[in-house]
Amino acid sequence: MEWQVAEQKLFAGHAVRRLRRQLLLTQAAMAEALGVSASYLNLVERNQRPVSAMLMLRLSEVYDFDPRKLAAAEPGGGMEALRRRLADPIFADLEIDRQQMEEWLAGAPGGAEAFARAYDRIGAAGPVAGEGVSDPGRQVRREIERWRGHFADLDALAEALADELRQAAGDPYGAMAERLRVKHQLSVRILPAEVMPGLLKRLDLHARQVQLSELLDVPGRTFALAERLSQEARGEIDALVRGAGLDRGGERLYQRHLVGYFAAALVMPYGRFLRACEQTGYDMEVLQRRFGASFEQVAHRLTTLQRVGARGLPFFLIRTDRAGQVSKRFAGASGSALVEGPGLCPLWNLTEAFGRADETLVQLIETEDAARWFTLSRARTPHGAQGVKARFALGIGLAAGEARALSAARGVDLAGEAVPVGLGCRACTRPDCPQRSAPPAGRAALASERESGVTPFGFAGD
């Protein structure tokens, strides 16, 4: 979608400058080789001009430079990632605005990256409640965010394998099972639930079997085989894990994420999946049926569509249980603060989805920074559960201005009234919210014998 590529400007002057210095070139020499003016290149390096598609092409042709590195190397994960870190209450008195952050990224990209790494390691107050200094989940999310959720090499490998499997057989599950048998000497066996108590899948190397529980549904079984075929991308996965610089716990989580990423890319190959999204208006039900995937698998895949020159819409995803405990957070390229908020707002209908089984809820919401988001929420019960049934609600969304292409947004006035939401009561400073359960962090609670307001938890101003 060319109009989306044009709208999403890429500021990566630090990467261009780093390349020039590695090549020991002056700005004038590089500009001449690229066929641009020295003044224009200077503006690009200072992030006062975006890196155009033409400049990316010339960098690739002249210096054999992979343009994917421009998007992957933004200091601290880029502007929105830094903005979320600076939203921490410990920085509230500094009043750092967007212009200052732009100047920081342009003038001292190394310093911005150092700040991001230090903040993520030390944690400070932490934007997500309950996370400790060395929380591996948070480390992994930061690394995923640094790549904007998109791993181009894994996508390319998975897409090539998917094309090969498609030529071999029309049935993805059968083609994957045959690939495992022929290339990896692994057979696939479906076993009764009582034979695999508490397990849904298992690799038995002694028997050379991929064993799957009968409780797994069809999308779950196909995904399990796709995960096992990630072995064919082991070199790329290991290189990404080594390059992340995580501790041991973080490495395991990151590796699991990358295995799942490859599996999703194999089940939903990038080119075919993006075309289907565009043709159907990102219709979740159609996408599930066309690719034999679950709602959650499709939702997660939507957060990864950031291939240079063929970007999808920038979705975010969040998964929570009834108690408001978040078990998945993926910002993708959306830059949404909703993903990293310390809590959930009960006015967001994500929580309402638990009582609306098999129904996808849509909502237009607005956060305190005046950002407007179009969201879809749906509850799901994972297949394969025995005894107590787990239940989660998944919320996906994107900026309201990007939602016109969605089939789910038809008939919705995206410029109309939006529900005002916060990032949890402790991070929200809306004064007249009737749903408030606590005053904002750092604000003194007010109580009066003579009057009471809309909210039972009044609080002092700045």
Coordinates of C-alpha atoms in Angstrom, one line a residue, residues 316 338 347-350 361-367 370-377 396-404 406 408-409 411-421 430:
F316 CA -1.1 -3.1 18.9
L338 CA -2.2 1.7 26.1
L347 CA -14.2 2.3 30.5
W348 CA -12.4 0.5 27.7
N349 CA -14.7 -2.3 26.6
L350 CA -11.8 -4.8 26.7
L361 CA -16.7 -5.5 20.4
V362 CA -15.6 -2.3 18.7
Q363 CA -14.9 1.1 20.4
L364 CA -13.5 4.5 19.7
I365 CA -11.4 5.7 22.7
E366 CA -9.3 8.7 23.5
T367 CA -6.4 8.7 26.0
A370 CA -5.6 13.3 23.0
A371 CA -4.6 10.2 21.0
R372 CA -7.7 8.5 19.5
W373 CA -7.7 4.7 19.0
F374 CA -10.1 2.3 17.3
T375 CA -10.1 -1.0 19.1
L376 CA -11.6 -4.5 18.8
S377 CA -12.0 -6.7 21.8
I396 CA -6.2 -5.0 19.3
G397 CA -6.3 -1.5 17.9
L398 CA -4.7 1.2 15.9
A399 CA -4.9 5.0 15.6
A400 CA -8.4 6.1 14.6
G401 CA -7.0 8.0 11.6
E402 CA -5.7 4.7 10.2
A403 CA -8.9 2.7 10.8
R404 CA -10.8 3.8 7.7
L406 CA -11.1 -1.7 8.4
A408 CA -15.0 -3.4 11.4
A409 CA -15.0 0.4 11.2
G411 CA -20.5 2.9 9.9
V412 CA -18.4 4.3 12.7
D413 CA -17.7 8.0 12.8
L414 CA -14.0 8.0 13.5
A415 CA -14.0 11.7 14.0
G416 CA -17.0 11.5 16.4
E417 CA -17.2 11.3 20.1
A418 CA -14.8 8.9 21.8
V419 CA -14.8 7.3 25.2
P420 CA -12.2 9.0 27.4
V421 CA -10.0 6.4 29.0
R430 CA -9.0 12.9 34.6

